[in-house]
Amino acid sequence: MDLLAPLKFKMPRSYSLTGPERDHAIESGLAGAQWYQTPIDRKLMKELMKRSDGPALRDTAIWLGLMALSAAGGIWFWGSGWAVPFFLVYGVLYASAADSRWHECGHGTAFRTPWMNDAVYGLASFLMMRNPVVWRWSHTRHHTDTIIVGRDPEISAMRPPQLILIGLNVIGLVAVPQSLARLVRNALGRLTPDEADYVPESERPKAFRVARVHVAIYAATIAAAMVWQSWLPLMLVGLPRAYGVWLLMVMGLPQHMGLAEDVLDHRLNARTMIFGPVLRFLYWNMNYHVEHHMYPMVPYHALPRLHQAVKHDCPPPETLLGAWRLIVPTVLRQLRDPTHFIRKELPPGAGRRAISPVADG
């Protein structure tokens, strides 16, 4: 049985949260629906969900320590070619590694102590040029309605694919100006229509206050660069979001790229990949992405064990290179056929759920 057969939609689609696809998602029962979860023994799940400060304190200290050392090297060798490798490392730690810290601490699972989650979440949000209030609600919606068109504000691989935009964002040429524009808009007390769709009224004053702080810091950094007539302040604050995000794009885009839309089974719209220890550290185990979406309250350090518990019920994991080998021809075909996508095959004996409420009937 092809579980994806009932999925029929017209192309091109509107990915706006205020357009016609939003109404379709709500009317069809896709919005806020029940998702498939691989059954797990209750005792094991309780153990997996146990929170601890230790792993995140260790990993955060290593992350910030490496950032400080690479920044110091870049400053020491500023003006010579020796500064380049230090800033390349600093940029990856600043942007690519900050994204996963932002993510896990936003879920409140990285640390057991709430203020530690909030502190690292706030820092990582600033590094990524994200309003921490707005993005907390954005990511909540992403988990509620994952890759549901018209509902999920974090769909990065639309159909047909915007390949020029994706290419430019490997070095942040579009995303950085857009992020700054959103922060300035928030600082002026305004939200975009999509932001207004998921940020509650009660949270908006806080979002505006935080945006003003972020904008003030960026303004002070630009002023320092002008006074000192040096790019160095911007190489330390702001620009790393552009020149250091390339690895995040390589690791992060495969999370959902090329897979099914409007399904209620994370095994079909998310991808688990096997990384080595360095990438797992930088990405805080977000390569176990099916597992994370199934059970988002499991801390990042327990995701490898969660993977072992559910892998019998999921498509086999891929390597990063293997994922891109599937993604590239898929997105190229989507340029002429936006309805095309990678159909993940569930293993024999896997638990099954009808993919949409319509199919359930």
Short mmCIF file of C-alpha atoms in Angstrom, two decimals:
data_model
loop_
_atom_site.label_atom_id
_atom_site.label_comp_id
_atom_site.label_asym_id
_atom_site.label_seq_id
_atom_site.Cartn_x
_atom_site.Cartn_y
_atom_site.Cartn_z
CA MET A 1 0.00 0.00 0.00
CA ASP A 2 1.33 3.45 -0.95
CA LEU A 3 0.59 5.56 2.11
CA LEU A 4 1.41 8.73 0.19
CA ALA A 5 -1.04 8.07 -2.63
CA PRO A 6 -3.91 10.11 -1.08
CA LEU A 7 -1.77 13.27 -1.14
CA LYS A 8 -2.99 15.36 -4.07
CA PHE A 9 -2.42 19.10 -4.35
CA LYS A 10 -2.05 21.78 -6.95
CA MET A 11 1.22 23.50 -7.80
CA PRO A 12 2.62 26.05 -7.35
CA ARG A 13 1.73 26.24 -3.67
CA SER A 14 1.61 29.23 -1.35
CA TYR A 15 3.87 28.82 1.68
CA SER A 16 2.52 31.93 3.37
CA LEU A 17 0.82 31.39 6.73
CA THR A 18 -1.96 33.77 5.72
CA GLY A 19 -2.72 32.39 2.26
CA PRO A 20 -5.13 29.77 0.89
CA GLU A 21 -2.97 26.82 1.95
CA ARG A 22 -3.53 27.80 5.58
CA ASP A 23 -7.28 27.40 5.17
CA HIS A 24 -6.80 24.08 3.38
CA ALA A 25 -4.61 22.73 6.19
CA ILE A 26 -7.16 23.70 8.83
CA GLU A 27 -10.18 22.44 6.91
CA SER A 28 -8.53 19.12 6.05
CA GLY A 29 -7.53 18.46 9.67
CA LEU A 30 -3.80 18.67 9.05
CA ALA A 31 -3.34 21.61 11.42
CA GLY A 32 -2.71 20.56 15.02
CA ALA A 33 -3.24 16.90 14.13
CA GLN A 34 -2.05 13.78 15.93
CA TRP A 35 1.34 12.50 14.72
CA TYR A 36 2.61 8.95 14.55
CA GLN A 37 5.04 7.93 17.30
CA THR A 38 6.93 4.66 17.54
CA PRO A 39 5.74 2.96 20.76
CA ILE A 40 8.43 2.92 23.46
CA ASP A 41 8.41 1.22 26.84
CA ARG A 42 7.32 3.74 29.47
CA LYS A 43 10.25 3.04 31.76
CA LEU A 44 12.74 3.53 28.95
CA MET A 45 11.03 6.74 27.84
CA LYS A 46 11.21 8.10 31.37
CA GLU A 47 14.92 7.37 31.42
CA LEU A 48 15.47 8.97 28.01
CA MET A 49 13.62 12.13 29.02
CA LYS A 50 15.65 12.61 32.19
CA ARG A 51 17.35 16.01 32.15
CA SER A 52 20.79 16.84 33.46
CA ASP A 53 22.95 19.95 33.53
CA GLY A 54 26.21 18.02 33.17
CA PRO A 55 26.39 17.19 29.43
CA ALA A 56 25.22 20.63 28.31
CA LEU A 57 27.53 22.44 30.76
CA ARG A 58 30.48 20.46 29.42
CA ASP A 59 29.56 20.97 25.77
CA THR A 60 28.72 24.66 26.23
CA ALA A 61 32.04 25.28 27.98
CA ILE A 62 33.89 23.60 25.10
CA TRP A 63 31.88 25.56 22.53
CA LEU A 64 32.42 28.96 24.16
CA GLY A 65 36.05 28.13 24.94
CA LEU A 66 36.77 27.28 21.31
CA MET A 67 34.98 30.45 20.22
CA ALA A 68 37.13 32.54 22.59
CA LEU A 69 40.37 30.89 21.42
CA SER A 70 39.58 31.25 17.72
CA ALA A 71 38.48 34.87 18.22
CA ALA A 72 41.68 35.60 20.11
CA GLY A 73 43.73 34.08 17.30
CA GLY A 74 41.88 36.14 14.72
CA ILE A 75 42.47 39.33 16.71
CA TRP A 76 46.15 38.52 17.30
CA PHE A 77 46.84 37.89 13.62
CA TRP A 78 44.47 40.59 12.34
CA GLY A 79 45.88 42.16 9.21
CA SER A 80 47.67 39.03 8.06
CA GLY A 81 46.65 35.87 6.26
CA TRP A 82 47.12 33.89 9.46
CA ALA A 83 43.86 35.40 10.76
CA VAL A 84 41.82 33.62 8.07
CA PRO A 85 41.78 30.07 9.53
CA PHE A 86 40.98 31.42 12.98
CA PHE A 87 38.01 33.38 11.68
CA LEU A 88 36.83 30.40 9.59
CA VAL A 89 36.69 28.32 12.77
CA TYR A 90 35.15 31.18 14.74
CA GLY A 91 32.45 31.65 12.12
CA VAL A 92 31.43 27.98 12.15
CA LEU A 93 31.24 27.99 15.95
CA TYR A 94 29.38 31.33 15.92
CA ALA A 95 26.71 30.46 13.35
CA SER A 96 26.62 26.77 12.46
CA ALA A 97 27.07 25.52 16.04
CA ALA A 98 24.92 28.24 17.59
CA ASP A 99 21.89 27.07 15.63
CA SER A 100 21.71 23.71 17.41
CA ARG A 101 22.27 25.38 20.81
CA TRP A 102 19.47 27.78 20.01
CA HIS A 103 17.30 24.84 19.04
CA GLU A 104 17.86 22.57 22.02
CA CYS A 105 17.81 25.30 24.65
CA GLY A 106 14.65 26.67 23.04
CA HIS A 107 13.04 23.31 23.75
CA GLY A 108 14.22 23.63 27.35
CA THR A 109 15.77 20.15 27.29
CA ALA A 110 19.52 20.77 27.05
CA PHE A 111 19.91 21.72 30.73
CA ARG A 112 17.91 20.66 33.72
CA THR A 113 18.11 24.19 35.18
CA PRO A 114 15.68 26.52 33.35
CA TRP A 115 17.75 29.70 33.55
CA MET A 116 20.68 27.92 31.92
CA ASN A 117 18.49 26.97 28.98
CA ASP A 118 17.23 30.55 28.77
CA ALA A 119 20.74 32.05 28.95
CA VAL A 120 22.21 29.89 26.18
CA TYR A 121 19.02 30.26 24.13
CA GLY A 122 19.24 34.05 24.39
CA LEU A 123 22.93 34.09 23.41
CA ALA A 124 22.44 31.71 20.50
CA SER A 125 19.41 33.68 19.30
CA PHE A 126 21.53 36.83 19.17
CA LEU A 127 24.32 35.05 17.29
CA MET A 128 21.81 33.72 14.76
CA MET A 129 20.06 37.12 14.41
CA ARG A 130 16.80 35.67 15.65
CA ASN A 131 14.32 37.33 17.94
CA PRO A 132 14.19 34.76 20.77
CA VAL A 133 10.53 35.45 21.55
CA VAL A 134 9.32 35.30 17.95
CA TRP A 135 11.39 32.25 17.13
CA ARG A 136 10.27 30.32 20.21
CA TRP A 137 6.71 30.50 18.90
CA SER A 138 7.83 29.86 15.33
CA HIS A 139 9.53 26.64 16.37
CA THR A 140 6.55 25.58 18.46
CA ARG A 141 4.43 25.84 15.31
CA HIS A 142 7.10 23.95 13.34
CA HIS A 143 6.74 21.00 15.69
CA THR A 144 2.96 21.17 15.82
CA ASP A 145 2.58 21.32 12.04
CA THR A 146 5.86 20.02 10.61
CA ILE A 147 6.11 20.70 6.86
CA ILE A 148 2.36 21.36 6.67
CA VAL A 149 2.13 23.96 3.92
CA GLY A 150 0.39 27.12 5.08
CA ARG A 151 1.09 26.34 8.73
CA ASP A 152 4.81 25.66 9.20
CA PRO A 153 6.83 28.92 9.19
CA GLU A 154 10.17 27.06 8.99
CA ILE A 155 9.89 25.31 5.64
CA SER A 156 13.26 26.08 4.04
CA ALA A 157 12.97 23.85 0.97
CA MET A 158 9.87 24.95 -0.91
CA ARG A 159 8.63 23.59 -4.20
CA PRO A 160 9.69 24.45 -6.81
CA PRO A 161 13.06 24.94 -5.07
CA GLN A 162 14.56 28.43 -4.93
CA LEU A 163 18.06 27.29 -5.81
CA ILE A 164 19.52 30.76 -6.29
CA LEU A 165 18.24 31.81 -2.87
CA ILE A 166 19.62 28.65 -1.24
CA GLY A 167 22.98 29.20 -2.92
CA LEU A 168 23.19 32.80 -1.77
CA ASN A 169 22.33 31.80 1.77
CA VAL A 170 25.32 29.47 1.99
CA ILE A 171 27.10 32.70 2.91
CA GLY A 172 24.03 34.46 4.29
CA LEU A 173 23.68 37.01 1.49
CA VAL A 174 19.87 36.98 1.68
CA ALA A 175 19.16 35.59 5.15
CA VAL A 176 21.32 38.11 7.04
CA PRO A 177 19.70 41.25 5.54
CA GLN A 178 16.27 39.65 5.98
CA SER A 179 17.00 38.81 9.61
CA LEU A 180 18.23 42.32 10.33
CA ALA A 181 15.16 43.79 8.64
CA ARG A 182 12.87 41.62 10.81
CA LEU A 183 14.71 42.69 13.96
CA VAL A 184 14.42 46.37 13.01
CA ARG A 185 10.73 45.87 12.23
CA ASN A 186 10.22 44.22 15.62
CA ALA A 187 12.19 47.00 17.32
CA LEU A 188 9.75 49.47 15.76
CA GLY A 189 6.87 47.52 17.33
CA ARG A 190 5.71 45.62 14.25
CA LEU A 191 5.40 42.00 13.19
CA THR A 192 5.18 40.47 9.75
CA PRO A 193 1.78 38.93 8.87
CA ASP A 194 3.27 35.45 9.31
CA GLU A 195 4.76 36.35 12.71
CA ALA A 196 1.41 37.75 13.81
CA ASP A 197 -0.14 34.37 12.98
CA TYR A 198 1.80 32.51 15.67
CA VAL A 199 3.08 35.05 18.24
CA PRO A 200 0.42 35.57 20.94
CA GLU A 201 -0.63 39.14 21.74
CA SER A 202 0.70 38.79 25.29
CA GLU A 203 4.22 37.97 24.04
CA ARG A 204 4.57 40.80 21.55
CA PRO A 205 5.75 43.58 23.93
CA LYS A 206 8.57 41.31 25.10
CA ALA A 207 9.49 40.53 21.50
CA PHE A 208 9.72 44.25 20.73
CA ARG A 209 11.90 44.95 23.77
CA VAL A 210 14.35 42.15 22.96
CA ALA A 211 14.60 43.31 19.34
CA ARG A 212 15.55 46.80 20.49
CA VAL A 213 18.40 45.38 22.57
CA HIS A 214 19.69 43.32 19.64
CA VAL A 215 19.47 46.26 17.23
CA ALA A 216 21.27 48.50 19.73
CA ILE A 217 24.16 46.03 20.00
CA TYR A 218 24.49 45.76 16.23
CA ALA A 219 24.34 49.55 15.92
CA ALA A 220 27.10 49.90 18.54
CA THR A 221 29.23 47.34 16.67
CA ILE A 222 28.85 49.23 13.39
CA ALA A 223 29.69 52.49 15.17
CA ALA A 224 32.83 50.93 16.65
CA ALA A 225 33.91 49.71 13.21
CA MET A 226 33.45 53.20 11.79
CA VAL A 227 35.28 54.94 14.64
CA TRP A 228 38.21 52.50 14.51
CA GLN A 229 38.04 52.34 10.71
CA SER A 230 38.35 48.56 10.96
CA TRP A 231 36.27 45.55 9.97
CA LEU A 232 37.42 43.72 13.09
CA PRO A 233 34.37 44.51 15.29
CA LEU A 234 32.06 43.23 12.56
CA MET A 235 34.19 40.13 12.04
CA LEU A 236 33.51 39.32 15.69
CA VAL A 237 29.85 40.37 15.91
CA GLY A 238 27.38 40.12 13.05
CA LEU A 239 29.37 39.05 9.99
CA PRO A 240 30.11 35.54 11.33
CA ARG A 241 26.39 34.89 10.89
CA ALA A 242 27.10 35.16 7.17
CA TYR A 243 30.55 33.67 6.65
CA GLY A 244 30.14 30.88 9.20
CA VAL A 245 26.70 29.51 8.31
CA TRP A 246 27.80 27.33 5.39
CA LEU A 247 28.21 24.17 7.48
CA LEU A 248 24.75 24.63 9.00
CA MET A 249 23.33 24.72 5.48
CA VAL A 250 25.15 21.49 4.60
CA MET A 251 23.97 19.72 7.79
CA GLY A 252 20.58 21.36 8.25
CA LEU A 253 18.92 21.50 4.85
CA PRO A 254 18.73 17.67 4.58
CA GLN A 255 16.51 17.56 7.69
CA HIS A 256 13.40 17.81 5.50
CA MET A 257 14.59 18.72 2.00
CA GLY A 258 13.12 16.70 -0.84
CA LEU A 259 10.73 14.79 1.40
CA ALA A 260 6.94 14.68 1.67
CA GLU A 261 4.74 17.64 2.57
CA ASP A 262 1.39 17.48 4.38
CA VAL A 263 1.93 14.11 6.04
CA LEU A 264 1.44 13.19 9.68
CA ASP A 265 4.39 10.84 10.02
CA HIS A 266 7.85 12.25 10.74
CA ARG A 267 9.42 9.12 9.26
CA LEU A 268 8.26 10.39 5.86
CA ASN A 269 8.97 14.13 6.13
CA ALA A 270 12.21 14.12 8.19
CA ARG A 271 15.57 12.48 7.74
CA THR A 272 17.96 10.82 10.22
CA MET A 273 21.63 10.86 9.27
CA ILE A 274 24.72 9.27 10.77
CA PHE A 275 27.42 11.82 11.64
CA GLY A 276 30.89 11.47 13.09
CA PRO A 277 31.74 12.84 16.55
CA VAL A 278 32.84 16.31 15.38
CA LEU A 279 29.67 17.02 13.41
CA ARG A 280 27.53 15.53 16.18
CA PHE A 281 29.16 17.92 18.66
CA LEU A 282 28.65 20.93 16.40
CA TYR A 283 25.08 19.89 15.63
CA TRP A 284 24.17 18.62 19.11
CA ASN A 285 22.84 15.34 17.67
CA MET A 286 20.18 17.04 15.54
CA ASN A 287 21.16 14.60 12.80
CA TYR A 288 18.77 12.24 14.65
CA HIS A 289 15.96 14.32 13.28
CA VAL A 290 13.15 11.80 12.93
CA GLU A 291 13.70 10.81 16.55
CA HIS A 292 13.74 14.42 17.70
CA HIS A 293 10.44 15.20 15.97
CA MET A 294 8.79 12.06 17.31
CA TYR A 295 9.85 12.81 20.88
CA PRO A 296 10.96 16.47 21.07
CA MET A 297 11.30 16.47 24.86
CA VAL A 298 14.16 13.95 24.82
CA PRO A 299 17.44 15.85 25.48
CA TYR A 300 20.00 15.99 22.70
CA HIS A 301 22.48 13.80 24.59
CA ALA A 302 19.91 10.97 24.76
CA LEU A 303 19.03 11.01 21.06
CA PRO A 304 21.54 8.28 20.10
CA ARG A 305 19.82 5.96 22.60
CA LEU A 306 16.40 7.00 21.32
CA HIS A 307 17.60 6.17 17.82
CA GLN A 308 18.45 2.64 18.92
CA ALA A 309 14.99 2.27 20.47
CA VAL A 310 13.03 3.29 17.34
CA LYS A 311 15.27 2.38 14.39
CA HIS A 312 13.42 -0.90 13.78
CA ASP A 313 10.33 1.17 12.98
CA CYS A 314 11.99 3.79 10.78
CA PRO A 315 13.61 4.03 7.36
CA PRO A 316 17.35 3.30 7.56
CA PRO A 317 19.50 6.33 8.41
CA GLU A 318 21.59 7.95 5.70
CA THR A 319 25.05 9.43 5.61
CA LEU A 320 25.33 13.16 4.95
CA LEU A 321 26.82 12.49 1.52
CA GLY A 322 24.19 9.86 0.80
CA ALA A 323 21.42 12.29 1.70
CA TRP A 324 22.75 14.94 -0.67
CA ARG A 325 23.10 12.36 -3.43
CA LEU A 326 19.35 11.82 -3.18
CA ILE A 327 18.46 15.48 -2.63
CA VAL A 328 20.31 17.02 -5.59
CA PRO A 329 18.54 15.09 -8.40
CA THR A 330 15.24 15.45 -6.54
CA VAL A 331 15.35 19.25 -6.29
CA LEU A 332 16.53 19.53 -9.88
CA ARG A 333 13.53 17.49 -11.00
CA GLN A 334 11.27 19.64 -8.81
CA LEU A 335 12.20 22.63 -10.96
CA ARG A 336 10.03 21.15 -13.71
CA ASP A 337 7.81 18.89 -11.60
CA PRO A 338 7.11 20.41 -8.16
CA THR A 339 4.95 17.43 -7.20
CA HIS A 340 7.98 15.13 -7.17
CA PHE A 341 9.51 14.13 -3.84
CA ILE A 342 11.48 11.33 -2.19
CA ARG A 343 9.17 8.59 -0.99
CA LYS A 344 10.65 7.09 2.15
CA GLU A 345 10.09 3.35 2.53
CA LEU A 346 9.16 2.02 5.95
CA PRO A 347 10.75 -1.29 6.98
CA PRO A 348 8.70 -4.51 6.97
CA GLY A 349 6.58 -4.74 10.09
CA ALA A 350 6.82 -1.03 10.86
CA GLY A 351 3.90 0.62 12.59
CA ARG A 352 1.67 2.38 10.15
CA ARG A 353 -0.70 5.28 10.27
CA ALA A 354 -2.77 6.82 7.53
CA ILE A 355 -0.90 9.90 6.41
CA SER A 356 -3.70 12.44 6.40
CA PRO A 357 -7.03 12.80 8.20
CA VAL A 358 -8.73 12.33 4.84
CA ALA A 359 -6.91 9.04 4.37
CA ASP A 360 -7.84 8.02 7.90
CA GLY A 361 -11.44 8.02 6.82
#
